[in-house]
Amino acid sequence: MLTRLGGRHSAACFSSLVPVTVGLLLARGSAAESPGYCKTHSCSTRSLRTSSKMASGGRTFTVEPKGQHTASLIFLHGLGDTGEGWSMSLGSMSTEHLRIVCPTAPTQSVTINMGMKMPSWFDIYGLGAQAKQDDEGVKKASEKLHEMIKDEEKRGVPRDRIIIGGFSQGGAVALHAGLTSASPLGGIVAFSTWLPMHQTIGSVATDAGRNIPVLQCHGARDPMVPIVVGQMTGSFLSSFVKKHELKVYPNMEHSSCPEELQYLESWLKNSVSHL
């Protein structure tokens, strides 16, 4: 089901919800934003391997294509998770020429969770509309993602055949990195997430970023990042991104589902040819 939120919403209205729901990711006692569906899949038809450690980060899990490597998907996990589960789920897609890269975030203290250390792309300081936002952390994570894009370019993959994406906190980083990209990418995938630094993103988004196709997916029963945040994110994005689509899954919570991954596969093949 394709759903769009009718009308436009101002940044002020948007900001009243986002910090609260981000806080709920931890306030509900969940140690990680790991979708249960991902843990039940394997990529038996493709080669899964674990790379060496990233600088100041965890391990990167890659799924190599069965055929010639002509395109890449870099996908960032959610708070407290690793790249392993997502590499198995995404590796189940029928894509002959797509290399899938699932890095693990650096382990760092998360302020709102009493300083507990866990894999996290950036810090979360507190609840409420006036809570401090970790803008520098989002920027640094975006820079790391751009470095990973360059790594795929070194393998001979053109930027317009490199897709970036993520789940929840990872999706927020992917959105920021893609919208501020200096040159075109193949697409941005945003699962169960929100738009960080939304007050300024409209002014710093590049022409290239505005032209990158965005697939946003969200569960209607998400208790951590409620669907209203996903809808408002979608409405905000569609006000300046030329190709944006929001898919809502009625029975999905803060997780993934087979239908979502099936649609992702179809969307990837339409966005980047010969996968």
C-alpha positions as a LaTeX table, in Angstrom:
\begin{tabular}{lrrr}
\hline
Residue & $x$ (\AA) & $y$ (\AA) & $z$ (\AA) \\
\hline
Met1 & 0.00 & 0.00 & 0.00 \\
Leu2 & 1.41 & 3.36 & $-1.02$ \\
Thr3 & 0.61 & 6.10 & 1.48 \\
Arg4 & 1.45 & 9.80 & 1.47 \\
Leu5 & 0.56 & 12.29 & 4.14 \\
Gly6 & $-1.70$ & 14.94 & 2.69 \\
Gly7 & $-0.41$ & 18.50 & 2.83 \\
Arg8 & 2.95 & 19.93 & 3.93 \\
His9 & 4.23 & 20.21 & 7.50 \\
Ser10 & 6.48 & 22.90 & 8.81 \\
Ala11 & 9.82 & 22.19 & 10.46 \\
Ala12 & 8.37 & 23.41 & 13.75 \\
Cys13 & 5.61 & 20.82 & 13.67 \\
Phe14 & 8.07 & 18.13 & 12.60 \\
Ser15 & 10.50 & 18.91 & 15.40 \\
Ser16 & 7.89 & 18.45 & 18.09 \\
Leu17 & 7.74 & 14.72 & 17.41 \\
Val18 & 11.13 & 13.49 & 16.23 \\
Pro19 & 13.23 & 13.84 & 19.42 \\
Val20 & 10.49 & 12.25 & 21.52 \\
Thr21 & 10.24 & 9.17 & 19.34 \\
Val22 & 13.99 & 8.81 & 19.06 \\
Gly23 & 14.06 & 8.67 & 22.84 \\
Leu24 & 11.43 & 5.95 & 22.79 \\
Leu25 & 13.93 & 3.71 & 21.01 \\
Leu26 & 15.65 & 3.36 & 24.37 \\
Ala27 & 12.90 & 4.35 & 26.80 \\
Arg28 & 10.97 & 1.20 & 25.94 \\
Gly29 & 13.88 & $-0.90$ & 27.17 \\
Ser30 & 14.95 & $-2.30$ & 23.80 \\
Ala31 & 18.68 & $-2.96$ & 23.74 \\
Ala32 & 18.85 & $-2.92$ & 19.98 \\
Glu33 & 16.84 & $-1.89$ & 16.94 \\
Ser34 & 17.38 & $-5.28$ & 15.39 \\
Pro35 & 14.44 & $-6.52$ & 13.28 \\
Gly36 & 13.57 & $-10.07$ & 14.23 \\
Tyr37 & 12.79 & $-11.01$ & 10.64 \\
Cys38 & 16.40 & $-10.45$ & 9.65 \\
Lys39 & 17.71 & $-13.04$ & 12.05 \\
Thr40 & 15.71 & $-15.84$ & 10.45 \\
His41 & 17.06 & $-15.50$ & 6.91 \\
Ser42 & 20.21 & $-16.83$ & 5.35 \\
Cys43 & 21.89 & $-16.09$ & 2.04 \\
Ser44 & 22.69 & $-19.69$ & 1.13 \\
Thr45 & 22.97 & $-18.95$ & $-2.58$ \\
Arg46 & 25.56 & $-16.22$ & $-2.16$ \\
Ser47 & 28.90 & $-15.79$ & $-0.44$ \\
Leu48 & 28.82 & $-14.09$ & 2.98 \\
Arg49 & 32.11 & $-13.05$ & 4.47 \\
Thr50 & 33.26 & $-10.84$ & 7.32 \\
Ser51 & 35.84 & $-8.18$ & 6.59 \\
Ser52 & 38.53 & $-6.87$ & 8.90 \\
Lys53 & 37.59 & $-4.20$ & 11.43 \\
Met54 & 36.90 & $-0.67$ & 10.30 \\
Ala55 & 38.83 & 2.17 & 11.92 \\
Ser56 & 36.99 & 2.97 & 15.17 \\
Gly57 & 34.16 & 0.68 & 14.12 \\
Gly58 & 32.89 & $-2.88$ & 14.25 \\
Arg59 & 33.05 & $-5.60$ & 11.66 \\
Thr60 & 31.69 & $-5.19$ & 8.16 \\
Phe61 & 29.64 & $-8.02$ & 6.69 \\
Thr62 & 29.58 & $-8.31$ & 2.91 \\
Val63 & 27.58 & $-10.46$ & 0.53 \\
Glu64 & 29.39 & $-10.94$ & $-2.75$ \\
Pro65 & 27.42 & $-11.16$ & $-6.01$ \\
Lys66 & 27.14 & $-14.45$ & $-7.86$ \\
Gly67 & 27.85 & $-12.69$ & $-11.15$ \\
Gln68 & 29.99 & $-9.74$ & $-12.17$ \\
His69 & 30.02 & $-6.94$ & $-9.58$ \\
Thr70 & 28.29 & $-3.98$ & $-11.25$ \\
Ala71 & 26.37 & $-2.35$ & $-8.39$ \\
Ser72 & 26.58 & $-1.97$ & $-4.60$ \\
Leu73 & 24.19 & $-1.53$ & $-1.68$ \\
Ile74 & 25.61 & $-0.13$ & 1.58 \\
Phe75 & 23.13 & $-0.63$ & 4.42 \\
Leu76 & 23.46 & 0.65 & 8.02 \\
His77 & 21.83 & $-1.14$ & 10.94 \\
Gly78 & 19.88 & 0.38 & 13.83 \\
Leu79 & 21.00 & 1.32 & 17.33 \\
Gly80 & 22.68 & $-1.48$ & 19.29 \\
Asp81 & 22.69 & $-3.95$ & 16.40 \\
Thr82 & 25.43 & $-5.19$ & 14.03 \\
Gly83 & 25.60 & $-5.57$ & 10.26 \\
Glu84 & 25.33 & $-9.36$ & 10.38 \\
Gly85 & 21.54 & $-9.79$ & 10.48 \\
Trp86 & 20.91 & $-7.32$ & 7.70 \\
Ser87 & 23.57 & $-8.92$ & 5.50 \\
Met88 & 21.72 & $-12.25$ & 5.78 \\
Ser89 & 18.30 & $-10.74$ & 5.04 \\
Leu90 & 19.42 & $-8.55$ & 2.16 \\
Gly91 & 21.54 & $-11.40$ & 0.82 \\
Ser92 & 18.36 & $-13.41$ & 0.22 \\
Met93 & 17.35 & $-11.07$ & $-2.62$ \\
Ser94 & 17.65 & $-12.37$ & $-6.19$ \\
Thr95 & 20.24 & $-9.90$ & $-7.44$ \\
Glu96 & 23.05 & $-11.44$ & $-9.51$ \\
His97 & 25.35 & $-8.42$ & $-9.75$ \\
Leu98 & 24.79 & $-6.54$ & $-6.48$ \\
Arg99 & 27.44 & $-6.45$ & $-3.75$ \\
Ile100 & 25.88 & $-5.87$ & $-0.31$ \\
Val101 & 27.92 & $-4.13$ & 2.39 \\
Cys102 & 26.62 & $-4.05$ & 5.98 \\
Pro103 & 29.06 & $-2.32$ & 8.36 \\
Thr104 & 28.78 & $-2.29$ & 12.14 \\
Ala105 & 28.74 & 1.06 & 13.93 \\
Pro106 & 31.46 & 2.04 & 16.41 \\
Thr107 & 30.74 & 1.11 & 20.02 \\
Gln108 & 30.15 & 4.31 & 21.97 \\
Ser109 & 28.25 & 5.69 & 24.95 \\
Val110 & 24.62 & 6.64 & 24.34 \\
Thr111 & 23.72 & 9.49 & 26.66 \\
Ile112 & 20.00 & 8.86 & 26.95 \\
Asn113 & 20.69 & 5.24 & 27.94 \\
Met114 & 22.71 & 6.28 & 31.01 \\
Gly115 & 25.92 & 6.21 & 29.02 \\
Met116 & 25.67 & 2.52 & 28.17 \\
Lys117 & 28.07 & 1.56 & 25.40 \\
Met118 & 26.63 & $-0.04$ & 22.29 \\
Pro119 & 27.04 & 0.09 & 18.50 \\
Ser120 & 25.71 & 3.53 & 17.56 \\
Trp121 & 26.16 & 5.80 & 14.56 \\
Phe122 & 25.65 & 8.94 & 16.67 \\
Asp123 & 24.65 & 9.94 & 20.20 \\
Ile124 & 21.12 & 10.58 & 21.49 \\
Tyr125 & 21.05 & 13.15 & 24.28 \\
Gly126 & 17.49 & 13.35 & 25.52 \\
Leu127 & 13.75 & 13.55 & 24.97 \\
Gly128 & 11.55 & 16.41 & 23.95 \\
Ala129 & 11.42 & 19.02 & 21.25 \\
Gln130 & 14.19 & 21.08 & 22.86 \\
Ala131 & 16.60 & 18.18 & 23.43 \\
Lys132 & 20.10 & 18.65 & 22.10 \\
Gln133 & 20.72 & 16.88 & 18.80 \\
Asp134 & 24.04 & 15.25 & 17.92 \\
Asp135 & 24.51 & 17.12 & 14.66 \\
Glu136 & 28.27 & 16.53 & 14.64 \\
Gly137 & 27.74 & 12.83 & 15.22 \\
Val138 & 25.34 & 12.61 & 12.28 \\
Lys139 & 27.83 & 14.48 & 10.09 \\
Lys140 & 30.71 & 12.22 & 11.10 \\
Ala141 & 28.65 & 9.11 & 10.43 \\
Ser142 & 27.70 & 10.55 & 7.04 \\
Glu143 & 31.38 & 11.12 & 6.28 \\
Lys144 & 32.12 & 7.48 & 7.10 \\
Leu145 & 29.35 & 6.43 & 4.76 \\
His146 & 30.84 & 8.58 & 2.00 \\
Glu147 & 34.18 & 6.85 & 2.59 \\
Met148 & 32.46 & 3.50 & 2.08 \\
Ile149 & 30.97 & 4.82 & $-1.16$ \\
Lys150 & 34.49 & 5.71 & $-2.33$ \\
Asp151 & 35.62 & 2.18 & $-1.48$ \\
Glu152 & 32.97 & 0.79 & $-3.83$ \\
Glu153 & 34.02 & 3.26 & $-6.52$ \\
Lys154 & 37.58 & 1.91 & $-6.22$ \\
Arg155 & 36.14 & $-1.48$ & $-7.09$ \\
Gly156 & 34.97 & $-0.04$ & $-10.38$ \\
Val157 & 31.34 & 0.69 & $-9.52$ \\
Pro158 & 30.03 & 4.08 & $-10.77$ \\
Arg159 & 28.39 & 6.29 & $-8.12$ \\
Asp160 & 25.05 & 6.15 & $-9.91$ \\
Arg161 & 25.05 & 2.37 & $-9.33$ \\
Ile162 & 25.73 & 2.66 & $-5.59$ \\
Ile163 & 22.69 & 2.65 & $-3.30$ \\
Ile164 & 22.89 & 3.63 & 0.37 \\
Gly165 & 20.34 & 2.83 & 3.03 \\
Gly166 & 19.65 & 1.89 & 6.60 \\
Phe167 & 17.21 & 0.90 & 9.30 \\
Ser168 & 16.10 & 3.39 & 12.01 \\
Gln169 & 19.23 & 5.20 & 13.26 \\
Gly170 & 21.15 & 3.85 & 10.25 \\
Gly171 & 18.44 & 5.11 & 7.91 \\
Ala172 & 18.74 & 8.58 & 9.41 \\
Val173 & 22.45 & 8.61 & 8.54 \\
Ala174 & 21.75 & 7.35 & 5.02 \\
Leu175 & 19.20 & 10.10 & 4.42 \\
His176 & 21.59 & 12.82 & 5.56 \\
Ala177 & 24.53 & 11.43 & 3.58 \\
Gly178 & 22.49 & 11.01 & 0.43 \\
Leu179 & 20.76 & 14.38 & 0.51 \\
Thr180 & 24.10 & 16.17 & 1.01 \\
Ser181 & 25.96 & 14.12 & $-1.59$ \\
Ala182 & 28.05 & 16.16 & $-4.03$ \\
Ser183 & 27.26 & 13.83 & $-6.91$ \\
Pro184 & 24.44 & 11.46 & $-7.86$ \\
Leu185 & 23.89 & 8.04 & $-6.29$ \\
Gly186 & 21.72 & 5.16 & $-7.40$ \\
Gly187 & 19.23 & 5.58 & $-4.56$ \\
Ile188 & 18.53 & 5.98 & $-0.85$ \\
Val189 & 16.67 & 3.33 & 1.17 \\
Ala190 & 15.14 & 4.54 & 4.47 \\
Phe191 & 13.53 & 1.82 & 6.63 \\
Ser192 & 11.57 & 2.74 & 9.80 \\
Thr193 & 13.44 & 5.99 & 10.26 \\
Trp194 & 13.29 & 9.77 & 10.54 \\
Leu195 & 15.05 & 12.73 & 8.96 \\
Pro196 & 17.85 & 14.11 & 11.17 \\
Met197 & 18.76 & 17.81 & 11.21 \\
His198 & 15.47 & 18.51 & 9.44 \\
Gln199 & 15.58 & 22.20 & 10.37 \\
Thr200 & 18.54 & 22.77 & 8.04 \\
Ile201 & 18.53 & 19.89 & 5.58 \\
Gly202 & 16.42 & 21.78 & 3.06 \\
Ser203 & 19.10 & 24.47 & 2.79 \\
Val204 & 22.12 & 22.14 & 2.71 \\
Ala205 & 20.71 & 19.48 & 0.40 \\
Thr206 & 22.62 & 19.49 & $-2.87$ \\
Asp207 & 21.15 & 19.47 & $-6.36$ \\
Ala208 & 22.54 & 15.95 & $-6.74$ \\
Gly209 & 20.95 & 14.89 & $-3.46$ \\
Arg210 & 17.55 & 16.23 & $-4.41$ \\
Asn211 & 17.63 & 14.08 & $-7.55$ \\
Ile212 & 18.50 & 10.79 & $-5.86$ \\
Pro213 & 15.48 & 8.42 & $-5.72$ \\
Val214 & 14.34 & 7.74 & $-2.14$ \\
Leu215 & 12.45 & 4.64 & $-1.02$ \\
Gln216 & 11.00 & 5.05 & 2.47 \\
Cys217 & 9.27 & 2.11 & 4.21 \\
His218 & 7.56 & 2.12 & 7.60 \\
Gly219 & 5.40 & $-0.14$ & 9.73 \\
Ala220 & 1.95 & 1.13 & 10.71 \\
Arg221 & 2.34 & $-0.55$ & 14.12 \\
Asp222 & 5.83 & 0.76 & 14.89 \\
Pro223 & 5.91 & 1.52 & 18.65 \\
Met224 & 9.39 & 3.06 & 18.58 \\
Val225 & 9.33 & 5.40 & 15.59 \\
Pro226 & 5.55 & 5.83 & 15.18 \\
Ile227 & 4.03 & 5.88 & 11.73 \\
Val228 & 3.10 & 9.56 & 12.12 \\
Val229 & 6.84 & 10.36 & 12.22 \\
Gly230 & 7.39 & 8.29 & 9.10 \\
Gln231 & 4.54 & 10.07 & 7.34 \\
Met232 & 5.77 & 13.50 & 8.37 \\
Thr233 & 9.28 & 12.58 & 7.26 \\
Gly234 & 7.84 & 11.48 & 3.93 \\
Ser235 & 5.84 & 14.66 & 3.49 \\
Phe236 & 8.87 & 16.78 & 4.35 \\
Leu237 & 11.13 & 14.84 & 1.94 \\
Ser238 & 8.63 & 15.00 & $-0.90$ \\
Ser239 & 8.63 & 18.79 & $-0.64$ \\
Phe240 & 12.16 & 18.97 & $-2.10$ \\
Val241 & 13.19 & 15.47 & $-3.27$ \\
Lys242 & 12.12 & 14.84 & $-6.85$ \\
Lys243 & 11.65 & 11.06 & $-6.61$ \\
His244 & 10.28 & 9.94 & $-3.26$ \\
Glu245 & 8.06 & 7.01 & $-2.36$ \\
Leu246 & 6.63 & 5.98 & 1.01 \\
Lys247 & 5.42 & 2.41 & 1.53 \\
Val248 & 3.46 & 1.59 & 4.70 \\
Tyr249 & 3.05 & $-1.99$ & 5.93 \\
Pro250 & $-0.12$ & $-2.32$ & 8.06 \\
Asn251 & 1.01 & $-5.16$ & 10.35 \\
Met252 & 4.70 & $-4.32$ & 10.68 \\
Glu253 & 6.22 & $-3.00$ & 13.91 \\
His254 & 9.78 & $-1.66$ & 14.36 \\
Ser255 & 11.17 & $-4.41$ & 12.17 \\
Ser256 & 11.23 & $-5.70$ & 8.62 \\
Cys257 & 8.98 & $-8.16$ & 6.78 \\
Pro258 & 9.15 & $-10.33$ & 3.64 \\
Glu259 & 6.88 & $-7.97$ & 1.71 \\
Glu260 & 9.17 & $-5.03$ & 2.45 \\
Leu261 & 12.24 & $-6.86$ & 1.18 \\
Gln262 & 10.39 & $-8.11$ & $-1.88$ \\
Tyr263 & 9.41 & $-4.56$ & $-2.73$ \\
Leu264 & 12.97 & $-3.37$ & $-2.09$ \\
Glu265 & 14.28 & $-5.90$ & $-4.58$ \\
Ser266 & 11.80 & $-4.71$ & $-7.21$ \\
Trp267 & 12.61 & $-1.05$ & $-6.49$ \\
Leu268 & 16.36 & $-1.68$ & $-6.76$ \\
Lys269 & 15.95 & $-3.38$ & $-10.12$ \\
Asn270 & 13.87 & $-0.47$ & $-11.40$ \\
Ser271 & 16.30 & 2.15 & $-10.06$ \\
Val272 & 19.53 & 0.46 & $-11.14$ \\
Ser273 & 19.38 & $-1.70$ & $-14.26$ \\
His274 & 20.87 & $-5.17$ & $-14.68$ \\
Leu275 & 21.06 & $-6.28$ & $-11.07$ \\
\hline
\end{tabular}
